[in-house]
GROMACS .gro file of C-alpha atoms in nm:
model
  267
    1MET     CA    1  10.647   9.957  12.876
    2SER     CA    2  10.924   9.735  12.746
    3PRO     CA    3  11.218   9.904  12.574
    4HIS     CA    4  11.194   9.888  12.198
    5PRO     CA    5  11.393   9.596  12.052
    6SER     CA    6  11.674   9.693  11.820
    7LEU     CA    7  11.530   9.481  11.536
    8ILE     CA    8  11.195   9.527  11.363
    9ALA     CA    9  11.061   9.259  11.128
   10ALA     CA   10  10.774   9.357  10.898
   11ILE     CA   11  10.585   9.064  10.745
   12GLY     CA   12  10.389   9.087  10.421
   13ASP     CA   13  10.044   8.953  10.337
   14VAL     CA   14   9.982   8.603  10.474
   15HIS     CA   15   9.635   8.529  10.330
   16GLY     CA   16   9.574   8.212  10.527
   17ALA     CA   17   9.916   8.056  10.457
   18ALA     CA   18   9.967   7.951  10.819
   19GLY     CA   19  10.237   7.698  10.734
   20LEU     CA   20  10.448   7.964  10.564
   21LEU     CA   21  10.393   8.204  10.852
   22SER     CA   22  10.504   7.942  11.106
   23THR     CA   23  10.823   7.878  10.907
   24LEU     CA   24  10.891   8.250  10.870
   25LEU     CA   25  10.840   8.325  11.239
   26GLN     CA   26  11.069   8.039  11.341
   27GLY     CA   27  11.333   8.165  11.098
   28LEU     CA   28  11.308   8.520  11.228
   29ASP     CA   29  11.352   8.390  11.582
   30THR     CA   30  11.680   8.228  11.474
   31VAL     CA   31  11.792   8.561  11.326
   32ALA     CA   32  11.716   8.738  11.654
   33GLU     CA   33  11.892   8.468  11.854
   34SER     CA   34  12.201   8.491  11.634
   35ARG     CA   35  12.212   8.870  11.694
   36LYS     CA   36  12.147   8.817  12.065
   37THR     CA   37  11.868   9.075  12.060
   38PRO     CA   38  11.489   9.061  12.077
   39MET     CA   39  11.285   9.138  11.767
   40GLU     CA   40  10.966   9.340  11.731
   41ILE     CA   41  10.726   9.204  11.469
   42ILE     CA   42  10.489   9.415  11.264
   43PHE     CA   43  10.230   9.228  11.061
   44LEU     CA   44  10.135   9.436  10.757
   45GLY     CA   45   9.783   9.298  10.739
   46ASP     CA   46   9.576   9.062  10.527
   47ILE     CA   47   9.638   8.769  10.755
   48VAL     CA   48   9.315   8.605  10.634
   49ASP     CA   49   9.125   8.496  10.320
   50ARG     CA   50   9.213   8.290  10.012
   51GLY     CA   51   9.455   8.045  10.173
   52PRO     CA   52   9.367   7.724  10.357
   53ASP     CA   53   9.418   7.822  10.722
   54SER     CA   54   9.321   8.175  10.818
   55ARG     CA   55   9.228   8.058  11.167
   56GLY     CA   56   9.573   7.907  11.217
   57ALA     CA   57   9.739   8.219  11.077
   58LEU     CA   58   9.554   8.441  11.324
   59ASP     CA   59   9.647   8.202  11.606
   60LEU     CA   60  10.013   8.250  11.512
   61VAL     CA   61   9.976   8.629  11.507
   62VAL     CA   62   9.815   8.626  11.853
   63GLU     CA   63  10.101   8.412  11.985
   64ALA     CA   64  10.374   8.621  11.822
   65ILE     CA   65  10.235   8.946  11.960
   66ALA     CA   66  10.215   8.791  12.306
   67THR     CA   67  10.576   8.667  12.299
   68HIS     CA   68  10.755   8.950  12.114
   69PRO     CA   69  10.752   9.283  12.300
   70ASN     CA   70  10.593   9.581  12.122
   71SER     CA   71  10.474   9.367  11.831
   72ARG     CA   72  10.147   9.450  11.659
   73LEU     CA   73   9.905   9.387  11.375
   74LEU     CA   74   9.822   9.656  11.123
   75ILE     CA   75   9.483   9.581  10.976
   76GLY     CA   76   9.446   9.497  10.607
   77ASN     CA   77   9.134   9.524  10.395
   78HIS     CA   78   9.068   9.149  10.417
   79ASP     CA   79   9.113   9.156  10.794
   80TRP     CA   80   8.869   9.450  10.803
   81TRP     CA   81   8.607   9.243  10.619
   82LEU     CA   82   8.640   8.964  10.876
   83LEU     CA   83   8.624   9.213  11.163
   84GLN     CA   84   8.308   9.373  11.027
   85PHE     CA   85   8.153   9.030  10.975
   86LEU     CA   86   8.230   8.929  11.334
   87LYS     CA   87   8.079   9.256  11.458
   88GLY     CA   88   7.765   9.196  11.251
   89GLU     CA   89   7.825   9.514  11.050
   90LEU     CA   90   7.847   9.381  10.692
   91ASP     CA   91   7.533   9.395  10.480
   92ILE     CA   92   7.448   9.099  10.259
   93ASP     CA   93   7.604   9.250   9.944
   94ALA     CA   94   7.930   9.320  10.128
   95ILE     CA   95   7.928   8.967  10.272
   96ASP     CA   96   7.883   8.818   9.924
   97ASN     CA   97   8.174   9.027   9.796
   98TRP     CA   98   8.394   8.919  10.088
   99LEU     CA   99   8.308   8.551  10.041
  100ASP     CA  100   8.398   8.578   9.671
  101GLN     CA  101   8.729   8.746   9.758
  102GLY     CA  102   8.847   8.465   9.987
  103GLY     CA  103   8.616   8.495  10.285
  104ALA     CA  104   8.461   8.156  10.216
  105ALA     CA  105   8.802   7.995  10.272
  106THR     CA  106   8.832   8.185  10.601
  107LEU     CA  107   8.498   8.056  10.727
  108ALA     CA  108   8.593   7.704  10.621
  109SER     CA  109   8.912   7.725  10.827
  110TYR     CA  110   8.695   7.775  11.136
  111GLY     CA  111   8.475   7.482  11.035
  112ALA     CA  112   8.200   7.735  10.969
  113ALA     CA  113   8.031   7.699  10.629
  114PRO     CA  114   7.930   8.022  10.453
  115ALA     CA  115   7.580   7.883  10.395
  116PRO     CA  116   7.303   7.844  10.485
  117ASP     CA  117   7.331   8.018  10.824
  118LEU     CA  118   7.589   8.296  10.832
  119GLU     CA  119   7.478   8.408  11.176
  120ALA     CA  120   7.551   8.062  11.316
  121SER     CA  121   7.896   8.076  11.154
  122ARG     CA  122   7.962   8.415  11.313
  123ARG     CA  123   7.857   8.294  11.657
  124ARG     CA  124   8.075   7.985  11.621
  125ILE     CA  125   8.386   8.188  11.547
  126LEU     CA  126   8.317   8.426  11.836
  127ARG     CA  127   8.269   8.130  12.068
  128ASP     CA  128   8.576   7.936  11.956
  129ARG     CA  129   8.820   8.225  11.897
  130PRO     CA  130   8.715   8.536  12.090
  131GLU     CA  131   9.081   8.641  12.090
  132HIS     CA  132   9.063   8.687  11.712
  133LEU     CA  133   8.795   8.954  11.748
  134GLU     CA  134   9.010   9.123  12.014
  135LEU     CA  135   9.317   9.110  11.789
  136LEU     CA  136   9.137   9.260  11.491
  137SER     CA  137   8.959   9.521  11.701
  138ASP     CA  138   9.291   9.638  11.849
  139ALA     CA  139   9.475   9.654  11.516
  140ALA     CA  140   9.593   9.997  11.405
  141THR     CA  141   9.590  10.130  11.049
  142ILE     CA  142   9.941  10.281  11.046
  143ALA     CA  143  10.250  10.284  11.267
  144VAL     CA  144  10.544  10.525  11.245
  145ASP     CA  145  10.885  10.433  11.382
  146GLY     CA  146  11.187  10.651  11.314
  147SER     CA  147  11.223  10.707  10.940
  148PHE     CA  148  10.974  10.430  10.852
  149ALA     CA  149  10.595  10.421  10.827
  150PHE     CA  150  10.428  10.079  10.833
  151VAL     CA  151  10.086  10.031  10.675
  152HIS     CA  152   9.888   9.771  10.483
  153ALA     CA  153   9.821   9.929  10.142
  154GLY     CA  154  10.010  10.258  10.145
  155ILE     CA  155   9.956  10.627  10.206
  156ASP     CA  156   9.820  10.928  10.020
  157PRO     CA  157  10.141  11.112   9.921
  158ARG     CA  158   9.955  11.444   9.935
  159ARG     CA  159   9.880  11.414  10.308
  160PRO     CA  160  10.117  11.443  10.606
  161ILE     CA  161  10.197  11.106  10.758
  162ASP     CA  162   9.999  11.186  11.073
  163ARG     CA  163   9.686  11.282  10.877
  164GLN     CA  164   9.632  10.973  10.664
  165ASP     CA  165   9.281  10.850  10.589
  166ALA     CA  166   9.207  10.501  10.726
  167HIS     CA  167   9.042  10.393  10.400
  168ASP     CA  168   9.358  10.482  10.204
  169CYS     CA  169   9.574  10.289  10.451
  170LEU     CA  170   9.371   9.975  10.374
  171TRP     CA  171   9.290  10.015  10.005
  172ILE     CA  172   9.506  10.267   9.814
  173ARG     CA  173   9.698  10.150   9.508
  174ALA     CA  174   9.793  10.367   9.208
  175PRO     CA  175   9.812  10.713   9.370
  176PHE     CA  176  10.068  10.572   9.613
  177LEU     CA  177  10.245  10.311   9.402
  178ASP     CA  178  10.283  10.545   9.104
  179HIS     CA  179  10.413  10.837   9.311
  180ILE     CA  180  10.777  10.913   9.230
  181GLY     CA  181  10.974  11.116   9.480
  182ARG     CA  182  11.099  11.089   9.833
  183LEU     CA  183  10.845  11.109  10.114
  184SER     CA  184  10.875  11.213  10.478
  185HIS     CA  185  10.907  10.841  10.569
  186VAL     CA  186  10.996  10.522  10.388
  187VAL     CA  187  10.665  10.335  10.359
  188VAL     CA  188  10.675   9.962  10.434
  189HIS     CA  189  10.357   9.801  10.303
  190GLY     CA  190  10.180   9.502  10.151
  191HIS     CA  191   9.849   9.479   9.956
  192GLN     CA  192   9.994   9.479   9.603
  193PRO     CA  193  10.144   9.139   9.508
  194GLN     CA  194  10.490   9.183   9.361
  195LYS     CA  195  10.581   9.004   9.040
  196GLY     CA  196  10.827   8.721   9.079
  197GLY     CA  197  10.753   8.671   9.449
  198ARG     CA  198  11.027   8.909   9.567
  199PRO     CA  199  11.003   9.229   9.771
  200VAL     CA  200  11.049   9.551   9.574
  201VAL     CA  201  11.223   9.869   9.692
  202THR     CA  202  11.200  10.213   9.534
  203GLU     CA  203  11.313  10.553   9.659
  204ASN     CA  204  11.010  10.585   9.887
  205ARG     CA  205  10.864  10.241   9.963
  206ILE     CA  206  10.935   9.880  10.051
  207SER     CA  207  10.669   9.652   9.900
  208MET     CA  208  10.641   9.327  10.096
  209ASP     CA  209  10.343   9.138   9.950
  210THR     CA  210  10.510   8.848   9.768
  211GLY     CA  211  10.183   8.665   9.694
  212ALA     CA  212  10.219   8.389   9.952
  213VAL     CA  213   9.914   8.191   9.836
  214PHE     CA  214  10.016   8.208   9.469
  215THR     CA  215  10.397   8.194   9.484
  216GLY     CA  216  10.453   7.986   9.798
  217ARG     CA  217  10.679   8.263   9.934
  218LEU     CA  218  10.610   8.474  10.243
  219SER     CA  219  10.857   8.755  10.305
  220ALA     CA  220  10.981   8.981  10.582
  221VAL     CA  221  11.213   9.278  10.599
  222VAL     CA  222  11.429   9.313  10.910
  223ILE     CA  223  11.526   9.668  11.003
  224GLU     CA  224  11.810   9.752  11.237
  225ARG     CA  225  11.676  10.045  11.439
  226ASP     CA  226  12.009  10.215  11.506
  227SER     CA  227  12.135  10.214  11.148
  228ASP     CA  228  11.822  10.163  10.931
  229GLN     CA  229  12.008   9.874  10.769
  230LEU     CA  230  11.773   9.637  10.585
  231GLU     CA  231  11.776   9.261  10.535
  232PHE     CA  232  11.514   9.052  10.358
  233PHE     CA  233  11.408   8.695  10.431
  234ALA     CA  234  11.151   8.454  10.291
  235ALA     CA  235  10.988   8.127  10.388
  236THR     CA  236  10.899   7.884  10.111
  237ALA     CA  237  10.635   7.616  10.069
  238ALA     CA  238  10.908   7.352  10.088
  239GLY     CA  239  10.979   7.458  10.447
  240GLY     CA  240  11.287   7.663  10.372
  241PHE     CA  241  11.392   7.994  10.524
  242ALA     CA  242  11.664   8.209  10.370
  243ALA     CA  243  11.786   8.559  10.304
  244VAL     CA  244  11.660   8.696   9.973
  245GLU     CA  245  11.761   8.980   9.744
  246PRO     CA  246  11.482   9.228   9.677
  247VAL     CA  247  11.413   9.388   9.342
  248ARG     CA  248  11.564   9.737   9.322
  249LEU     CA  249  11.326   9.955   9.121
  250ASP     CA  250  11.530  10.267   9.051
  251ARG     CA  251  11.304  10.535   8.908
  252GLY     CA  252  11.583  10.788   8.875
  253LEU     CA  253  11.631  10.865   9.245
  254GLY     CA  254  11.813  10.556   9.367
  255THR     CA  255  11.643  10.319   9.610
  256VAL     CA  256  11.585  10.284   9.981
  257LEU     CA  257  11.863  10.027   9.988
  258ASP     CA  258  12.110  10.285   9.859
  259ALA     CA  259  12.004  10.530  10.129
  260SER     CA  260  12.020  10.254  10.391
  261ALA     CA  261  12.372  10.163  10.289
  262ARG     CA  262  12.485  10.525  10.312
  263THR     CA  263  12.328  10.558  10.657
  264ALA     CA  264  12.496  10.238  10.773
  265ASP     CA  265  12.831  10.366  10.649
  266ARG     CA  266  12.797  10.678  10.866
  267VAL     CA  267  12.722  10.484  11.185
   0.00000   0.00000   0.00000
């Protein structure tokens, strides 16, 4: 087992925006090189659907995990739909729902039309990209590292972090997003697009879905393991990569950034 890198980068929902993901990964590599330290990458799920190149986005995730020690994919609800389709475990109603929610664009990225023969499309993907089935099958629902918990949608605040329900990790919204109060871990998540295309931090969460397909901005938070110091970066549709300032949503308890700054000051 490789030693854990001192930097963790958590990347928000990609949704088939392979070009943005390529730019973001290249930018993060320059950050790691400038710090002279390797970087672990955690993909917060929803790599596929809606955007033009889900196949290319999954290719990039496979490559990044292979080349960055300890990196991983946490499965999102859209990734779960694709996984179940590839396993032949979606019924026709669920397939129709998935196709309407962006799955048709995913099939098109593989050159596999959603009609008339879905089974032929499934076999084509399995033949051309067996590594995508392996990637999705191996994806976890939640990862805990130090004071942070990484997950696609969020957690049930009523449950201990080690007893979360997989369905909540992929789908939860209001019970998590509306919860005010500190939790056992800071939750780094995607799933809920943030207004204005900027990450949002509260006292208990870091929301990283910046609506890549709609805003042209794909974002990452870089966490320094030793100090819990946070930095935010984004790739843009114009090919740019830059540090960004997240939205601080203070609900009366300060924000994660305030806590991070205090921790950094003590180190």
